Amino acid sequence: MKELFRRRYLISFFYIIICVIGISVWQLIPIENTPDLRKPVVTVSYSWGSTSPEVMEQEVTRKVEREANRLRDVEKIRSVTNEGRSSVTITFYKDAPVDYRVLELREYLLSLDETLPEGIRPPSISRQVPKELEDQQTFIVYSLNADLAPRALLEYTRNRIVPKLLGIEGLADVDIQGVLDPALIIEFDKGELEKYNLNPTSILAEVSGNLRWNSSGYVDQGDSRYSLILPPTYKTTADIAKQAIQIPNSKLQLTLDDIADISIGDTPARSIKRINGDPALTINFVKESGADAFTLARAIHQQMGEIKAQLPEKMVLRMTVDSSEELREQFESLQYQAMISAVLVFLVVILFVWRLRAPVIIIGSVAFSILLSVIVLYLIGYSLNMITLAGLTIALGMLIDNAVVVFEHLNPKLPSSRDERLEHVRQQLPKAVVPVLGSTFTTVGIFVPLLFAMEELRIFLLPLAVALTITLASSVIIAFSWIPYSLIWLTSLKQKQRVIKRIPRFLNRLLLHSFKWKARLKWLMIPAVILAVGIPLFAIEEPEWDNEEEPTNWPEFTKIYFENRDNIDPWVGGLTNKFFNETYFGSPWKRSITETIYVSLRAPQGTPLSEINKVAKNFETIAKPYEHAFEYYEVNMSETYGARMQFVVKPEYLFEYAPYQYFGEASFLGARTGNLVTSVSGFGQGNTFGSLGGGYSQHSIRLYGYSYDELLGLAKELERRLKKSRRVREVDINKGYGYRSRGDFRQYVMKMDDERLLAKNLDRGKVLSRMQLDLRSQTNQGKVEFGGQEMFLLGKTDDGRSYQEDVLNKVREFGDVKFNVAAIGEVVKEKGLTSIIRDNQQYQRIVAVDYLGNYRMASNYIDEVLERTPVPVGTSIKYGGGFFSFGNEDKTRNIWFISLLSLLSVWMIVSALLESWKYPMFVIMAVPYSALGIMMGVLVNDMAFDKGAIAGALLSIGVVVNNAILLYHQKQLENGRGIFGLRCWMYVYKKRLRAILITTSTTITGLLPMMLFGTNEFWENLAIVVIWGLSASTILLLLMTGVRIIKQEQ
C-alpha cells in the first residue's frame, strides 16, 4: 500500500484518464425517457367485427392458445375474450429469449390463418411494460386536421409528410392513426346471390387472389435458378367487373358486374376522430431503442416546423405529446438538484471541519465517483434515463459517506512530511475498511432480495439497483485512492495545528453528563420508544363470540377490550396504529392538472356509430360560440366505448365567463340527452346523467374449471339454489370483471328443433348457409394492393340492419325446400358474459349475489349453499373477499418477505464484517428506529405508501445501519486496546460523533432538493422516506446506544 501511494504519477494519470473518458462518455451516452423495461410478457390480439365473446372464444382464442402452448419457456397463458376482440397474454420465464419466441409465435400464427374464420384482421403482437411507465412509451405525437375527407387527409399525409421524415436518424417508424386505409368495395345484390345460389365469400377470395403477386414456380439457367412471379391480373375496377362467375350446377357464367357494383371508397369506420370539428389523424413517431431522445426530438421538431410552413390554408398541424420535453425538464431538474446538493454538502462539511481542503477533497471524490460510474454504465450498455439519473442523484449523499469516513480516519493528526504521511496512511487506512465496506455492502445488499420480488416490482427497481451498486462500488475505489492521494501529495506540507483545550473539556463534560442522564432515564426512554411504536393489537381480528359451532379460544375478559377497541387502540397502538389507519397503500388515482372540460358518452350495446356521432356533434355545435376560449377541442368516438371529448381551455380565459358558461350548457345538454350515459366534468366538478343497467354487488363467488359448459351449468345450479331465499334479490351469473364492465351486454341465440329440421329434410349446416347473407352483411378480406396503394377488400350485401322479425319470418329456399326460421326454431335474446377469461386453460366465472341483509348473514347463507352444492371433477369454487382485494394478499406477503430478506441480508453482512454475533443485533436496532421516522414522514407529508415509498423503506434499511456500524466498529477497536465501559463509549463518541453527524447531514442535504423541488412523485416519496427514516434513526441511535453498559458501570 505504501509503495502504491508513492507512485503519484500513476495515480495522477489514472484520474486524468477518468476525467477525459468520463467527460467524453457523458457527451456520448444516450439519453432517453425510460430504459427498456419490457416484461417477458407478449400479448396476441385479434379483432373480428362485433362477434359475441362465446363465438370469439371458440373460433379464435382456443386456437391461439393451442399454438401458444407449443412455445418453450412458457410460464403462464392468460386469455381475455371480449365482443369482437381476443387477447392471449403469454408470460415467459425470466431468462427466456423472448425475441426468438416471438419469431416462433409469428410462424405458428401464420400457419393458423388458414383455419381462422374469414374476415378476421391480422393479429398484433405487443410486449408489456410496467403500468407506471405506459404513458411514457409514447415518444412524440402530432395531430393534423383539416376540412377534408378523411381519405384525402390520409393521402396527403402519406405522400407529402411521411416521406420527409423517414430519413431521420434514430426514428424507427412513423405510425398514422385515426383514419383507415381506403377500401375496394364490392357491393353484392342480395337478390341475385340468392337467385343463383352464389357464395359472396368465395367470389371475394377469387378477386383477392387475382389482386396479389403469385408464385409460378422457377426455371433453371446454368448455375442459377430464377423464380417466376405473376403480377396482379387486375389494374382497374373495370377489369374486376369483367371477372367470370360460374353458376353452381350449370355451364352458364356471369360477370361480376352482373351481380355487384365495384367502387373505391372509405373503409367503414368503427372509430372517428375530430379536432375543432374537422376530420383529424395522429402522426405517432416511434423511437429506436437506445437512440438519443434529445437529438431525435430536435430533428423531428425542426422537420415538422418546415412541413407546417408549407401546409395548405386551413390545414392545422399541432404537437399533442412530447415525452422528450418531460425528460428534458426532469434532466434539468436533476441537474439543478445535484448542484444544490453539492453546494449544501460543501457548506455542511465546512461547518463541521472548518478547513477548505476537506470539502474540496470530498467533493472531488464525489465527482470522480460519478464520472467512473457513468463510464461503467456506458460500457455495460445502460443509458441515462429517469431511473439511472435519479439513482445517481440518490447516491450523491451516500457517496459522501464513504469519502467522509476515509477522510475522518486519515485527516486527524496528519503529519507534515510526506514520508510520515505515507506511514500514517498505511496505519490508519485499514481501520476505515470495515465502516466503508459495511456502508457499501449493506446499501447494496438490500437489493439482493429483489431477485425474489414480484415481477412488477423487480423490473422497475432493478435498473435503480444496478445504478446505485455501480455508483457505490465506484465510490469505494475512489475513496480508498483519491483521498489518501490528496492528503499525501496535494495538501500543503506546512500545517498549522490549532490547539484549543476548552472545547475538548466542554465536550467531555457534555458527553459525560449525557451518559449519566441516559442511565437515569433508562426506564423512561425505553418504554417511551415502545409506546411510540405501539402494540399492534389493532391487527387482531375480532372473534365471533356467538359462534357455537366453532367457539373462540379468547378468554371472556378480553371481550371488554374488543367492545372498546375503538377507544383503546389509538392509545395502545401508538404511531403504528395511526400509520395503518390513515395511510393509503398503493398508487392513488391521478387527475390531470390542466384545465380541461371532459364530456363522455356511453351508449347501449349495438348503438350505431352514426347515432353516437349525432349526439357528439350537438356538444361541438354549442361549443362554436366559445371557440375563442379553447386551445382546441377533440372528439374520439368508437362503437366500443362511445365518445370521449375534451375541450382544452386557454390559460388567459380561466378568469373569463366563456368556458364556465360552456360547462353549464354542456351539463344542461347532457341532462336532456336520453338513452345514453353522459358525463360532464371540469373545474373540479362533475355530473353524470343516465344509466345503462348493471349494479354493484357485495358478494362475489368465483368459479374455476376447464370446461366452459360445466362451469355454466354449475353457475345456473348455484343461481337456482341461492334464489330459494327470499332475501336474495338477484343472482347474476354473467358478472363482468372490473368496474368498467358493461351490465347491458346481450346476445341472440338461435335454438333449432331437430325434429322439425328432419321433417323438412334440412340440417343445421344447410340452414346456416342460407342465412349467411343476413348474418354477415359485410366481409373483410384483408388488405390488397390496388391502384398503387394498399386498401381493404370489402364485400357488402346490405346496408340496412337486420331485425329479429326479419330473420324469423323471411322465406328461404334450399334446393326444393322452402322454409323460415320461425318454423324450425326460435331466436332468443339472452344476457351473456362481457369477458371470457382463462388462466392456463382454466376458465373463470363470477357469480354475483345481491342479498338483502347484513354482510355476516349473507356470508353464512352463501357458505351453507356452497357446502351443499355438488361440484364437478376439475371444477372449484372460491368465495370470500371483494373483487378489488383479489391478488393483494400475495403482493402484501411478497413485500413483507422482501423486507425480512433485506433485514437478514444486512445482518449477515454486518456479522461478517464485525466478526461478531452480538454487535449486529445492536446494529439492526437502527432499523426499527428508522421505521418510526418513516411512519412520521408519511403521516406528516400526507403521502401514499406507493412503490416510491416502498423503495425508500428498503433503501433506508441499508442506509440507517451505517451510523451503527461506525459506533460498534470503533467500540471493537477500543476494546482491543483494553478500554471498556463508560470510558470506552466516551472514546467512541469523541472519535466518531463528528463522522456520524457529517455523513447523516450530507446524506440528508443531498436528498433535500429532491424532496423540496422534485417533479416526479416516485423519487420525491423515496427521498421523503429516506430523510425521515435516517433522521429518526440517527437521533434515537445516539440517545439509546450504551445505556445498559453505562448503568452497569455506575
mmCIF file of C-alpha atoms in Angstrom, residues 553-810:
data_model
loop_
_atom_site.group_PDB
_atom_site.id
_atom_site.type_symbol
_atom_site.label_atom_id
_atom_site.label_comp_id
_atom_site.label_asym_id
_atom_site.label_seq_id
_atom_site.Cartn_x
_atom_site.Cartn_y
_atom_site.Cartn_z
ATOM 1 C CA ASN A 553 -60.272 -19.512 22.233
ATOM 2 C CA TRP A 554 -60.138 -15.941 23.566
ATOM 3 C CA PRO A 555 -60.918 -15.627 27.312
ATOM 4 C CA GLU A 556 -64.155 -13.957 28.276
ATOM 5 C CA PHE A 557 -62.474 -10.998 29.968
ATOM 6 C CA THR A 558 -60.876 -9.936 26.625
ATOM 7 C CA LYS A 559 -64.382 -9.133 25.423
ATOM 8 C CA ILE A 560 -64.049 -5.849 27.304
ATOM 9 C CA TYR A 561 -61.156 -4.857 25.043
ATOM 10 C CA PHE A 562 -62.896 -5.828 21.808
ATOM 11 C CA GLU A 563 -66.034 -3.927 22.777
ATOM 12 C CA ASN A 564 -63.997 -0.778 23.468
ATOM 13 C CA ARG A 565 -61.148 -1.221 20.979
ATOM 14 C CA ASP A 566 -62.060 1.943 19.063
ATOM 15 C CA ASN A 567 -61.131 3.939 22.161
ATOM 16 C CA ILE A 568 -58.204 1.761 23.316
ATOM 17 C CA ASP A 569 -56.307 1.181 20.046
ATOM 18 C CA PRO A 570 -55.426 4.865 19.425
ATOM 19 C CA TRP A 571 -53.673 4.938 22.833
ATOM 20 C CA VAL A 572 -52.093 1.485 22.793
ATOM 21 C CA GLY A 573 -51.361 1.226 19.060
ATOM 22 C CA GLY A 574 -49.141 4.303 19.018
ATOM 23 C CA LEU A 575 -47.797 5.616 15.752
ATOM 24 C CA THR A 576 -48.226 2.239 14.048
ATOM 25 C CA ASN A 577 -52.000 2.304 14.542
ATOM 26 C CA LYS A 578 -52.241 5.829 13.166
ATOM 27 C CA PHE A 579 -49.997 4.908 10.222
ATOM 28 C CA PHE A 580 -52.013 1.870 9.123
ATOM 29 C CA ASN A 581 -55.373 3.590 9.611
ATOM 30 C CA GLU A 582 -54.611 6.878 7.878
ATOM 31 C CA THR A 583 -52.205 5.865 5.113
ATOM 32 C CA TYR A 584 -53.290 4.849 1.627
ATOM 33 C CA PHE A 585 -51.268 1.833 0.488
ATOM 34 C CA GLY A 586 -50.757 1.807 -3.267
ATOM 35 C CA SER A 587 -50.669 4.390 -6.035
ATOM 36 C CA PRO A 588 -53.672 6.722 -5.845
ATOM 37 C CA TRP A 589 -55.551 7.670 -8.957
ATOM 38 C CA LYS A 590 -54.172 10.787 -10.577
ATOM 39 C CA ARG A 591 -56.167 13.517 -12.209
ATOM 40 C CA SER A 592 -54.980 15.907 -14.861
ATOM 41 C CA ILE A 593 -53.933 19.279 -13.528
ATOM 42 C CA THR A 594 -54.689 21.043 -16.807
ATOM 43 C CA GLU A 595 -57.932 22.984 -17.055
ATOM 44 C CA THR A 596 -59.952 20.845 -19.424
ATOM 45 C CA ILE A 597 -63.648 20.150 -19.789
ATOM 46 C CA TYR A 598 -64.341 16.453 -20.364
ATOM 47 C CA VAL A 599 -67.513 15.062 -21.910
ATOM 48 C CA SER A 600 -68.074 11.298 -22.053
ATOM 49 C CA LEU A 601 -70.899 9.480 -23.853
ATOM 50 C CA ARG A 602 -71.563 5.799 -23.226
ATOM 51 C CA ALA A 603 -74.175 4.217 -25.492
ATOM 52 C CA PRO A 604 -76.140 0.969 -25.137
ATOM 53 C CA GLN A 605 -74.806 -2.144 -26.816
ATOM 54 C CA GLY A 606 -75.330 -2.165 -30.583
ATOM 55 C CA THR A 607 -75.743 1.606 -30.977
ATOM 56 C CA PRO A 608 -74.517 2.586 -34.480
ATOM 57 C CA LEU A 609 -71.520 4.872 -34.625
ATOM 58 C CA SER A 610 -73.578 7.299 -36.696
ATOM 59 C CA GLU A 611 -76.014 7.774 -33.801
ATOM 60 C CA ILE A 612 -73.175 8.395 -31.336
ATOM 61 C CA ASN A 613 -71.750 10.871 -33.825
ATOM 62 C CA LYS A 614 -75.026 12.830 -33.923
ATOM 63 C CA VAL A 615 -75.018 13.306 -30.145
ATOM 64 C CA ALA A 616 -71.316 14.260 -30.132
ATOM 65 C CA LYS A 617 -71.934 16.899 -32.794
ATOM 66 C CA ASN A 618 -74.506 18.532 -30.508
ATOM 67 C CA PHE A 619 -71.759 19.227 -27.964
ATOM 68 C CA GLU A 620 -69.500 20.537 -30.729
ATOM 69 C CA THR A 621 -72.282 22.808 -32.010
ATOM 70 C CA ILE A 622 -72.822 24.514 -28.674
ATOM 71 C CA ALA A 623 -69.022 24.968 -28.404
ATOM 72 C CA LYS A 624 -68.865 27.085 -31.595
ATOM 73 C CA PRO A 625 -69.650 30.422 -29.831
ATOM 74 C CA TYR A 626 -66.861 29.709 -27.324
ATOM 75 C CA GLU A 627 -64.129 28.518 -29.727
ATOM 76 C CA HIS A 628 -62.016 31.554 -28.876
ATOM 77 C CA ALA A 629 -61.772 30.314 -25.250
ATOM 78 C CA PHE A 630 -60.331 26.895 -26.162
ATOM 79 C CA GLU A 631 -56.880 25.935 -27.354
ATOM 80 C CA TYR A 632 -58.654 23.165 -29.256
ATOM 81 C CA TYR A 633 -61.362 20.589 -28.689
ATOM 82 C CA GLU A 634 -61.027 16.963 -29.652
ATOM 83 C CA VAL A 635 -63.582 14.174 -30.165
ATOM 84 C CA ASN A 636 -62.792 10.442 -30.193
ATOM 85 C CA MET A 637 -65.647 8.024 -30.932
ATOM 86 C CA SER A 638 -65.889 4.269 -31.053
ATOM 87 C CA GLU A 639 -68.639 1.660 -31.080
ATOM 88 C CA THR A 640 -66.854 0.056 -28.139
ATOM 89 C CA TYR A 641 -66.706 2.890 -25.606
ATOM 90 C CA GLY A 642 -68.942 5.595 -27.109
ATOM 91 C CA ALA A 643 -67.486 9.108 -27.326
ATOM 92 C CA ARG A 644 -64.833 10.964 -25.348
ATOM 93 C CA MET A 645 -64.437 14.706 -25.814
ATOM 94 C CA GLN A 646 -62.042 17.180 -24.287
ATOM 95 C CA PHE A 647 -62.125 20.968 -24.519
ATOM 96 C CA VAL A 648 -58.747 22.463 -23.524
ATOM 97 C CA VAL A 649 -59.211 25.937 -22.018
ATOM 98 C CA LYS A 650 -56.748 28.716 -22.778
ATOM 99 C CA PRO A 651 -54.999 29.956 -19.596
ATOM 100 C CA GLU A 652 -55.989 33.570 -20.244
ATOM 101 C CA TYR A 653 -59.691 32.614 -20.252
ATOM 102 C CA LEU A 654 -59.688 30.944 -16.835
ATOM 103 C CA PHE A 655 -60.939 34.223 -15.348
ATOM 104 C CA GLU A 656 -63.485 34.847 -18.107
ATOM 105 C CA TYR A 657 -67.081 33.642 -18.211
ATOM 106 C CA ALA A 658 -66.901 31.787 -21.566
ATOM 107 C CA PRO A 659 -65.511 28.349 -20.515
ATOM 108 C CA TYR A 660 -67.710 28.232 -17.410
ATOM 109 C CA GLN A 661 -70.782 29.107 -19.430
ATOM 110 C CA TYR A 662 -69.990 26.312 -21.887
ATOM 111 C CA PHE A 663 -69.559 23.908 -18.956
ATOM 112 C CA GLY A 664 -73.054 24.824 -17.769
ATOM 113 C CA GLU A 665 -74.573 24.451 -21.239
ATOM 114 C CA ALA A 666 -72.837 21.108 -21.746
ATOM 115 C CA SER A 667 -74.189 19.865 -18.394
ATOM 116 C CA PHE A 668 -77.699 21.016 -19.352
ATOM 117 C CA LEU A 669 -77.419 19.243 -22.735
ATOM 118 C CA GLY A 670 -76.151 16.089 -21.025
ATOM 119 C CA ALA A 671 -79.164 16.077 -18.692
ATOM 120 C CA ARG A 672 -81.520 16.346 -21.698
ATOM 121 C CA THR A 673 -79.807 13.578 -23.691
ATOM 122 C CA GLY A 674 -81.614 10.269 -23.335
ATOM 123 C CA ASN A 675 -80.658 6.599 -23.915
ATOM 124 C CA LEU A 676 -77.005 7.315 -23.086
ATOM 125 C CA VAL A 677 -74.860 7.787 -20.019
ATOM 126 C CA THR A 678 -73.497 11.316 -20.269
ATOM 127 C CA SER A 679 -70.715 12.616 -18.026
ATOM 128 C CA VAL A 680 -69.563 16.251 -17.995
ATOM 129 C CA SER A 681 -66.627 17.214 -15.747
ATOM 130 C CA GLY A 682 -64.185 20.053 -15.311
ATOM 131 C CA PHE A 683 -63.073 22.828 -12.924
ATOM 132 C CA GLY A 684 -63.219 20.362 -10.027
ATOM 133 C CA GLN A 685 -66.874 19.474 -10.652
ATOM 134 C CA GLY A 686 -68.648 16.647 -12.446
ATOM 135 C CA ASN A 687 -72.125 15.460 -13.349
ATOM 136 C CA THR A 688 -73.318 12.092 -14.673
ATOM 137 C CA PHE A 689 -76.720 11.557 -16.241
ATOM 138 C CA GLY A 690 -78.434 8.284 -17.206
ATOM 139 C CA SER A 691 -77.780 4.603 -16.601
ATOM 140 C CA LEU A 692 -77.234 1.505 -18.746
ATOM 141 C CA GLY A 693 -78.050 -1.086 -16.128
ATOM 142 C CA GLY A 694 -75.695 -3.245 -14.153
ATOM 143 C CA GLY A 695 -75.171 -2.814 -10.460
ATOM 144 C CA TYR A 696 -72.924 -3.294 -7.519
ATOM 145 C CA SER A 697 -72.905 -6.498 -5.523
ATOM 146 C CA GLN A 698 -71.235 -7.028 -2.202
ATOM 147 C CA HIS A 699 -70.803 -10.797 -2.606
ATOM 148 C CA SER A 700 -68.907 -12.490 -5.420
ATOM 149 C CA ILE A 701 -68.421 -16.227 -5.928
ATOM 150 C CA ARG A 702 -65.644 -17.276 -8.278
ATOM 151 C CA LEU A 703 -65.887 -20.487 -10.250
ATOM 152 C CA TYR A 704 -62.887 -22.193 -11.865
ATOM 153 C CA GLY A 705 -62.968 -25.078 -14.304
ATOM 154 C CA TYR A 706 -61.599 -26.497 -17.545
ATOM 155 C CA SER A 707 -64.965 -26.933 -19.260
ATOM 156 C CA TYR A 708 -66.942 -23.849 -20.260
ATOM 157 C CA ASP A 709 -70.241 -25.748 -20.393
ATOM 158 C CA GLU A 710 -69.706 -27.439 -16.998
ATOM 159 C CA LEU A 711 -68.883 -24.077 -15.437
ATOM 160 C CA LEU A 712 -72.012 -22.542 -16.948
ATOM 161 C CA GLY A 713 -74.095 -25.449 -15.633
ATOM 162 C CA LEU A 714 -72.604 -25.044 -12.149
ATOM 163 C CA ALA A 715 -73.375 -21.305 -12.240
ATOM 164 C CA LYS A 716 -77.015 -21.998 -13.159
ATOM 165 C CA GLU A 717 -77.302 -24.587 -10.399
ATOM 166 C CA LEU A 718 -75.925 -22.082 -7.874
ATOM 167 C CA GLU A 719 -78.391 -19.488 -9.138
ATOM 168 C CA ARG A 720 -81.296 -21.916 -8.598
ATOM 169 C CA ARG A 721 -80.166 -22.827 -5.073
ATOM 170 C CA LEU A 722 -79.393 -19.262 -3.976
ATOM 171 C CA LYS A 723 -82.753 -17.910 -5.119
ATOM 172 C CA LYS A 724 -84.590 -20.165 -2.673
ATOM 173 C CA SER A 725 -84.094 -17.496 -0.023
ATOM 174 C CA ARG A 726 -86.412 -14.500 -0.190
ATOM 175 C CA ARG A 727 -83.572 -12.268 0.909
ATOM 176 C CA VAL A 728 -81.720 -12.928 -2.381
ATOM 177 C CA ARG A 729 -82.925 -10.192 -4.695
ATOM 178 C CA GLU A 730 -80.781 -11.051 -7.713
ATOM 179 C CA VAL A 731 -78.130 -13.548 -8.831
ATOM 180 C CA ASP A 732 -76.005 -12.560 -11.824
ATOM 181 C CA ILE A 733 -74.131 -15.500 -13.328
ATOM 182 C CA ASN A 734 -72.585 -13.271 -16.023
ATOM 183 C CA LYS A 735 -70.895 -10.752 -13.756
ATOM 184 C CA GLY A 736 -68.110 -8.898 -15.573
ATOM 185 C CA TYR A 737 -64.547 -8.370 -14.366
ATOM 186 C CA GLY A 738 -63.712 -4.840 -13.274
ATOM 187 C CA TYR A 739 -65.714 -1.756 -12.530
ATOM 188 C CA ARG A 740 -65.808 -0.812 -16.247
ATOM 189 C CA SER A 741 -67.522 -3.996 -17.374
ATOM 190 C CA ARG A 742 -70.867 -3.484 -19.107
ATOM 191 C CA GLY A 743 -74.047 -4.608 -17.393
ATOM 192 C CA ASP A 744 -76.200 -4.370 -20.533
ATOM 193 C CA PHE A 745 -74.483 -6.950 -22.742
ATOM 194 C CA ARG A 746 -76.977 -9.143 -24.655
ATOM 195 C CA GLN A 747 -76.614 -11.675 -27.451
ATOM 196 C CA TYR A 748 -79.002 -13.505 -29.783
ATOM 197 C CA VAL A 749 -79.017 -17.307 -29.626
ATOM 198 C CA MET A 750 -80.651 -19.415 -32.361
ATOM 199 C CA LYS A 751 -82.230 -22.585 -30.992
ATOM 200 C CA MET A 752 -83.205 -25.129 -33.664
ATOM 201 C CA ASP A 753 -85.678 -28.006 -33.276
ATOM 202 C CA ASP A 754 -84.012 -31.158 -34.614
ATOM 203 C CA GLU A 755 -87.366 -32.922 -35.266
ATOM 204 C CA ARG A 756 -88.638 -30.026 -37.386
ATOM 205 C CA LEU A 757 -85.357 -29.949 -39.302
ATOM 206 C CA LEU A 758 -85.650 -33.663 -40.034
ATOM 207 C CA ALA A 759 -89.261 -33.280 -41.153
ATOM 208 C CA LYS A 760 -88.226 -30.665 -43.754
ATOM 209 C CA ASN A 761 -85.157 -32.667 -44.836
ATOM 210 C CA LEU A 762 -82.798 -29.967 -43.531
ATOM 211 C CA ASP A 763 -79.796 -29.842 -41.236
ATOM 212 C CA ARG A 764 -78.069 -27.071 -39.317
ATOM 213 C CA GLY A 765 -75.381 -26.560 -41.964
ATOM 214 C CA LYS A 766 -77.939 -26.051 -44.729
ATOM 215 C CA VAL A 767 -79.926 -23.554 -42.666
ATOM 216 C CA LEU A 768 -76.852 -21.529 -41.715
ATOM 217 C CA SER A 769 -75.597 -21.482 -45.317
ATOM 218 C CA ARG A 770 -78.868 -19.873 -46.429
ATOM 219 C CA MET A 771 -78.809 -17.380 -43.557
ATOM 220 C CA GLN A 772 -75.248 -16.274 -44.200
ATOM 221 C CA LEU A 773 -76.257 -13.282 -46.315
ATOM 222 C CA ASP A 774 -78.425 -11.948 -43.482
ATOM 223 C CA LEU A 775 -75.983 -12.702 -40.693
ATOM 224 C CA ARG A 776 -72.871 -11.352 -42.446
ATOM 225 C CA SER A 777 -73.761 -8.208 -44.340
ATOM 226 C CA GLN A 778 -70.061 -7.234 -44.634
ATOM 227 C CA THR A 779 -66.960 -9.346 -45.231
ATOM 228 C CA ASN A 780 -63.386 -8.100 -44.911
ATOM 229 C CA GLN A 781 -60.803 -9.987 -46.963
ATOM 230 C CA GLY A 782 -57.852 -8.067 -45.566
ATOM 231 C CA LYS A 783 -55.548 -5.730 -47.458
ATOM 232 C CA VAL A 784 -54.673 -5.856 -51.149
ATOM 233 C CA GLU A 785 -52.521 -3.641 -53.358
ATOM 234 C CA PHE A 786 -54.570 -1.822 -55.966
ATOM 235 C CA GLY A 787 -54.016 1.409 -57.857
ATOM 236 C CA GLY A 788 -50.543 1.871 -56.380
ATOM 237 C CA GLN A 789 -51.678 1.810 -52.747
ATOM 238 C CA GLU A 790 -52.806 -0.578 -50.060
ATOM 239 C CA MET A 791 -56.513 -0.836 -49.378
ATOM 240 C CA PHE A 792 -59.034 -3.165 -47.761
ATOM 241 C CA LEU A 793 -61.097 -5.537 -49.900
ATOM 242 C CA LEU A 794 -64.674 -5.416 -48.602
ATOM 243 C CA GLY A 795 -67.778 -7.305 -49.642
ATOM 244 C CA LYS A 796 -71.187 -5.862 -48.734
ATOM 245 C CA THR A 797 -74.629 -7.361 -49.220
ATOM 246 C CA ASP A 798 -76.927 -4.929 -47.418
ATOM 247 C CA ASP A 799 -76.550 -1.500 -45.869
ATOM 248 C CA GLY A 800 -79.576 -1.933 -43.631
ATOM 249 C CA ARG A 801 -79.816 -3.551 -40.192
ATOM 250 C CA SER A 802 -81.497 -6.898 -39.609
ATOM 251 C CA TYR A 803 -84.278 -7.141 -37.029
ATOM 252 C CA GLN A 804 -85.424 -10.219 -35.166
ATOM 253 C CA GLU A 805 -88.746 -10.431 -37.058
ATOM 254 C CA ASP A 806 -86.978 -10.231 -40.433
ATOM 255 C CA VAL A 807 -84.674 -13.112 -39.539
ATOM 256 C CA LEU A 808 -87.545 -15.280 -38.251
ATOM 257 C CA ASN A 809 -90.186 -14.724 -40.943
ATOM 258 C CA LYS A 810 -88.176 -14.379 -44.146
#
